[in-house]
Amino acid sequence: MTVLIVILVYLSLLLGLGLMSGRMARGTSKDYFVASHSIGPFLLLMSVFGTTMTAFALVGSTGKAFERGIGVYGLMASISGLVHVICFFAIGIRLWSYGMKHGFVTQIQFFRSRFDSNAIGYVLFPILVGLVIPYLLIGVIGAGKTILPVTAGAFPDAFPHPNPLWTGGIPPWLSGLGICMIVLAYVFTGGSRGAAWANTFQTLVFMAMGIVAFSFIVNSLGGLRQASDIPMTVNDQGQLVQKYGIVNGEVEKLETPNVVGTIHGEVDPSLEGYQPHLGRRVLEMDYKTRKGTELVDATRELGVPPWMFLTYLFIPLSVGMFPHLFQHWLTARSAKAFRLTLIAHPLCIMIVWVPCVLIGVWATGLRPPGMPSAAVLSSMMAALVENQILTGLLTAGVLAAIMSSLDSQFLCLGTMFTNDIVLHRMGRDRFTDKQIIWIARFFIIGIVTITYLLSLWAADKNVFDLAVWCFSGFAMLTPLVFGALYWRRTTKVGAYASIIAGTAVWIVLFVKAGASEYTVGPGIMPVTFCVLASTVALIGVSLVTKAPSEETLAKFFRR
Amino acid sequence: MKNFLTGVAAAMLILHQDFWLWENTNLIFGFLPTGLVYHACFSIAVAILAVFAIKYAWPHDLERWASGEDVKSNMNENKYDIQ
C-alpha cells in the first residue's frame, strides 16, 4: 500500500506542475501548439531525450537484455546515439532553416510545400498517426506491467491474479487508465508549454531514480563483482543453471544450482561455464514456462545474430520522421538550441541504458526464464528493494519515463490534425483561437481513447518488439525526408511511390510477424526491406517523372 | 574538415560491427562485460564527434540564410495557418 501512496503522491505533483504551467500559457493557439517558440536548449534536450526514451528504454531494454544479453545495448543504444546525431545534424538543422524561413510548424506543411501537393498531406497523416499509436501503446502497456508487481498484495480481494505472486496488484487496465487521464489533463490545460515542463521534470526524475535503483539493486546483489557472477550459466551437461537465489529478500549462493533450461542440440563441452548473456553468441534455449496454471515447453534464442546486429542500424533512422521531433526542429528558437542535444543525447542514452541492460542480464540468474520481459525490471525492484517508499519512488521514475513520451506525442497529433487537416481544409478564418485549441483537444481525447482500448487488447505484447515495429515504420519514411532536403530531382510522384512502397512492405511483414519479433533469413530485420523499397521507389520514380518547378525548388535550395 | 568528419562518422558505422568481441564474456574491472564497455565507449566517442562537428562543420551559412533580412517578408507571404 505504501508503494501505491508514493506513486499517487508523485502523480499528483506532476499533475500540479502541468496545471501550473498551463496558467502561464498565453491562451493563444500558437502558444498551445509550439509554446510561442520559447523553448531553449535545456528544455529541448530534456524534451527530445525524454520523449525518445520511453517504456522502450527502461522496461523494454531490461526485458530484452533478459532475453538476449548485453548485445541489446549495441543493437539499439550505441547505434542510436550515432544515427540520431547524424539525423539531428543532417535533417534537423536544415529543417529548422525552412521552418524559420517559411513558417512551417508540422512536417506535413513542409512536405506539402516541398512537393507542391495538398494530397500528400492526406496520404501521410493517417500513416503517421497509425505509426504513433504503437509508440503510445508501449507506454500504456509498460505502465501497467510496471505497477502490477510492485503493488501486489495491496487489494487481494478486489484484484485476484492467476499468478499468486501478483494477486492484489493494481491491474494494467486500471493503471493504464490512470496514466492516460493524468497525461491528458496536463496536455489539455498546459499544451506544449505544460508538456515541456512536465517532460523536463520527468526526465530528471527518471534519470535520478534510475541511478538510485541501480545502486540499490547492486547493493542487494552483494556488490558489482558478485552481481557479475549471477547471470545464468551453462554447466557440464549443457544445462542452464542459476547459481544464486533470493531468500527472504537476500541474494544467496545456492548449494545446488537450480536448472532452468537446456541448450538445444548436442552437449558442447566448450560451453561449460559460459554465461550466454555476457556475450552475443547465438544459442537456442529450451525451457519450461507457465501458461495460466500449466507448465508448457518453450524455446527461444539467446545472443544476437550478426545480421540482426547489422540491420538494426536502420531502425534509429526513425528519428528523422518522428512527428514530435520534426515539429521541434521546425519551431526551435534557433539552430544553436540543438547544440546541447547533439552532444548530450548519446551520453544520456548511455547513462540510462547501461544500468538497464546490466539489470536485465543479472536478472537471468534470479528470475524464471519464462517471465514476461516487460515485468523483469519491476520484478527485480520488488524482490530486491525492501524499502516500500523507495520502491514507490523507483516505480515513479519508470512511470516518469513512460509519461514523458506520451505527452509530446498526444500534443503533436493534436497539432497535426488541427493544422494539417481541419484548418488546411476549412480555412483558419472560420475559427476563433479558442475554437482551434478545442479542436486539438477533442482529437487528443479521441487518440487517448483509441490508445487505451488498444492497450487492453495488446496487453501481452512485448514492449520492445512493438516499439521496433513502430520505429521501422518511421524509418521507412526517412529516405523521403533525405530526398526532399538534399536531392533537387526528388519529385511528387517519387514521394508518393516511396511512401506507398515502404508502407506496403511494412504492412506485409507486420501482418506476417503478428507484431512480434521477426527476422528474415539469417536474422535480417524487416526494416531493411522497408527502407530499401522506399529508397528504390523514390529514386526510380523520381528519375522518370517530371522534375519540380524552379519556383518550388527556389524555396528550398540555394543556388 | 567537413569531409574528414563525414569519413569519421562512416568509419564509426563500420566500427560498430565489433564481430571480434561476439563471444567474449570477459569482465573489465571485474564486473563490466567487454562488449558492453566497447559500446559504452562508442557512445562517448559519438558525443566527442558531435563536439567536433559543431566546432568545425556547423552550417553558419544556412543559419544566415534562414535568419536573413528577407525572413519577415517571406513569413508574411506564407500560406500556412500558424506561424
Short mmCIF file of N, CA, C and O in Angstrom, two decimals, chain A residues 186-226:
data_model
loop_
_atom_site.label_atom_id
_atom_site.label_comp_id
_atom_site.label_asym_id
_atom_site.label_seq_id
_atom_site.Cartn_x
_atom_site.Cartn_y
_atom_site.Cartn_z
N TYR A 186 -2.82 17.28 -18.13
CA TYR A 186 -1.87 18.40 -18.24
C TYR A 186 -1.60 18.82 -19.68
O TYR A 186 -1.26 19.97 -19.94
N VAL A 187 -1.80 17.90 -20.62
CA VAL A 187 -1.68 18.30 -22.03
C VAL A 187 -2.88 19.17 -22.40
O VAL A 187 -2.78 20.16 -23.12
N PHE A 188 -4.03 18.80 -21.85
CA PHE A 188 -5.28 19.51 -22.12
C PHE A 188 -5.17 20.98 -21.69
O PHE A 188 -5.52 21.89 -22.42
N THR A 189 -4.63 21.18 -20.49
CA THR A 189 -4.60 22.55 -19.96
C THR A 189 -3.32 23.29 -20.36
O THR A 189 -3.37 24.46 -20.73
N GLY A 190 -2.19 22.59 -20.30
CA GLY A 190 -0.91 23.30 -20.48
C GLY A 190 -0.40 23.34 -21.91
O GLY A 190 0.51 24.11 -22.22
N GLY A 191 -0.93 22.49 -22.79
CA GLY A 191 -0.44 22.46 -24.17
C GLY A 191 1.04 22.14 -24.22
O GLY A 191 1.56 21.43 -23.36
N SER A 192 1.73 22.71 -25.20
CA SER A 192 3.14 22.36 -25.39
C SER A 192 4.01 22.89 -24.25
O SER A 192 5.02 22.30 -23.90
N ARG A 193 3.60 24.01 -23.64
CA ARG A 193 4.38 24.55 -22.52
C ARG A 193 4.28 23.58 -21.32
O ARG A 193 5.29 23.24 -20.70
N GLY A 194 3.06 23.13 -21.04
CA GLY A 194 2.86 22.17 -19.95
C GLY A 194 3.63 20.89 -20.21
O GLY A 194 4.26 20.34 -19.31
N ALA A 195 3.59 20.42 -21.48
CA ALA A 195 4.29 19.18 -21.82
C ALA A 195 5.80 19.35 -21.66
O ALA A 195 6.48 18.45 -21.17
N ALA A 196 6.32 20.52 -22.07
CA ALA A 196 7.77 20.74 -21.98
C ALA A 196 8.23 20.75 -20.53
O ALA A 196 9.24 20.13 -20.18
N TRP A 197 7.48 21.45 -19.66
CA TRP A 197 7.86 21.49 -18.24
C TRP A 197 7.72 20.12 -17.60
O TRP A 197 8.60 19.67 -16.86
N ALA A 198 6.60 19.44 -17.90
CA ALA A 198 6.38 18.11 -17.32
C ALA A 198 7.46 17.15 -17.82
O ALA A 198 7.96 16.32 -17.06
N ASN A 199 7.83 17.29 -19.09
CA ASN A 199 8.88 16.45 -19.67
C ASN A 199 10.20 16.63 -18.96
O ASN A 199 10.90 15.67 -18.65
N THR A 200 10.56 17.89 -18.71
CA THR A 200 11.83 18.19 -18.07
C THR A 200 11.85 17.60 -16.66
O THR A 200 12.80 16.91 -16.27
N PHE A 201 10.77 17.84 -15.93
CA PHE A 201 10.65 17.32 -14.56
C PHE A 201 10.78 15.79 -14.59
O PHE A 201 11.54 15.20 -13.83
N GLN A 202 10.04 15.17 -15.50
CA GLN A 202 10.00 13.70 -15.52
C GLN A 202 11.33 13.09 -15.99
O GLN A 202 11.75 12.06 -15.49
N THR A 203 11.98 13.77 -16.95
CA THR A 203 13.26 13.23 -17.43
C THR A 203 14.29 13.27 -16.31
O THR A 203 15.04 12.32 -16.11
N LEU A 204 14.30 14.39 -15.54
CA LEU A 204 15.23 14.48 -14.41
C LEU A 204 14.90 13.42 -13.36
O LEU A 204 15.78 12.76 -12.82
N VAL A 205 13.59 13.21 -13.11
CA VAL A 205 13.17 12.21 -12.12
C VAL A 205 13.60 10.82 -12.56
O VAL A 205 14.18 10.06 -11.79
N PHE A 206 13.35 10.47 -13.83
CA PHE A 206 13.65 9.09 -14.21
C PHE A 206 15.15 8.83 -14.30
O PHE A 206 15.62 7.73 -13.99
N MET A 207 15.94 9.85 -14.64
CA MET A 207 17.39 9.64 -14.66
C MET A 207 17.92 9.49 -13.23
O MET A 207 18.73 8.60 -12.94
N ALA A 208 17.43 10.35 -12.33
CA ALA A 208 17.88 10.27 -10.94
C ALA A 208 17.44 8.95 -10.32
O ALA A 208 18.24 8.25 -9.66
N MET A 209 16.19 8.59 -10.53
CA MET A 209 15.67 7.35 -9.93
C MET A 209 16.36 6.12 -10.53
O MET A 209 16.54 5.10 -9.86
N GLY A 210 16.72 6.23 -11.81
CA GLY A 210 17.43 5.12 -12.46
C GLY A 210 18.74 4.84 -11.76
O GLY A 210 19.08 3.69 -11.47
N ILE A 211 19.47 5.92 -11.43
CA ILE A 211 20.77 5.76 -10.75
C ILE A 211 20.56 5.19 -9.34
O ILE A 211 21.26 4.28 -8.91
N VAL A 212 19.53 5.71 -8.64
CA VAL A 212 19.24 5.22 -7.29
C VAL A 212 18.85 3.74 -7.34
O VAL A 212 19.35 2.91 -6.56
N ALA A 213 17.97 3.39 -8.29
CA ALA A 213 17.51 1.99 -8.41
C ALA A 213 18.69 1.08 -8.66
O ALA A 213 18.83 0.03 -8.03
N PHE A 214 19.58 1.53 -9.56
CA PHE A 214 20.73 0.71 -9.92
C PHE A 214 21.61 0.47 -8.69
O PHE A 214 22.01 -0.66 -8.41
N SER A 215 21.87 1.54 -7.93
CA SER A 215 22.77 1.37 -6.79
C SER A 215 22.14 0.46 -5.73
O SER A 215 22.83 -0.35 -5.13
N PHE A 216 20.83 0.56 -5.53
CA PHE A 216 20.18 -0.31 -4.53
C PHE A 216 20.17 -1.77 -4.98
O PHE A 216 20.39 -2.68 -4.18
N ILE A 217 19.92 -1.97 -6.28
CA ILE A 217 19.89 -3.35 -6.79
C ILE A 217 21.29 -3.96 -6.68
O ILE A 217 21.45 -5.10 -6.24
N VAL A 218 22.32 -3.17 -7.06
CA VAL A 218 23.70 -3.66 -6.96
C VAL A 218 24.02 -4.03 -5.51
O VAL A 218 24.57 -5.09 -5.22
N ASN A 219 23.61 -3.18 -4.59
CA ASN A 219 23.85 -3.43 -3.18
C ASN A 219 23.18 -4.73 -2.72
O ASN A 219 23.78 -5.55 -2.03
N SER A 220 21.92 -4.90 -3.15
CA SER A 220 21.19 -6.11 -2.75
C SER A 220 21.79 -7.36 -3.38
O SER A 220 21.63 -8.46 -2.84
N LEU A 221 22.44 -7.20 -4.52
CA LEU A 221 23.04 -8.36 -5.19
C LEU A 221 24.40 -8.70 -4.58
O LEU A 221 25.04 -9.66 -5.01
N GLY A 222 24.85 -7.91 -3.61
CA GLY A 222 26.12 -8.20 -2.94
C GLY A 222 27.30 -7.51 -3.59
O GLY A 222 28.43 -8.00 -3.47
N GLY A 223 27.07 -6.41 -4.28
CA GLY A 223 28.16 -5.66 -4.93
C GLY A 223 28.31 -6.04 -6.39
O GLY A 223 27.76 -7.03 -6.86
N LEU A 224 29.09 -5.20 -7.11
CA LEU A 224 29.20 -5.37 -8.57
C LEU A 224 29.86 -6.69 -8.96
O LEU A 224 29.44 -7.34 -9.92
N ARG A 225 30.88 -7.10 -8.19
CA ARG A 225 31.60 -8.33 -8.56
C ARG A 225 30.71 -9.56 -8.41
O ARG A 225 30.67 -10.43 -9.29
N GLN A 226 29.96 -9.61 -7.31
CA GLN A 226 29.07 -10.77 -7.14
C GLN A 226 27.94 -10.74 -8.18
O GLN A 226 27.55 -11.76 -8.71
#
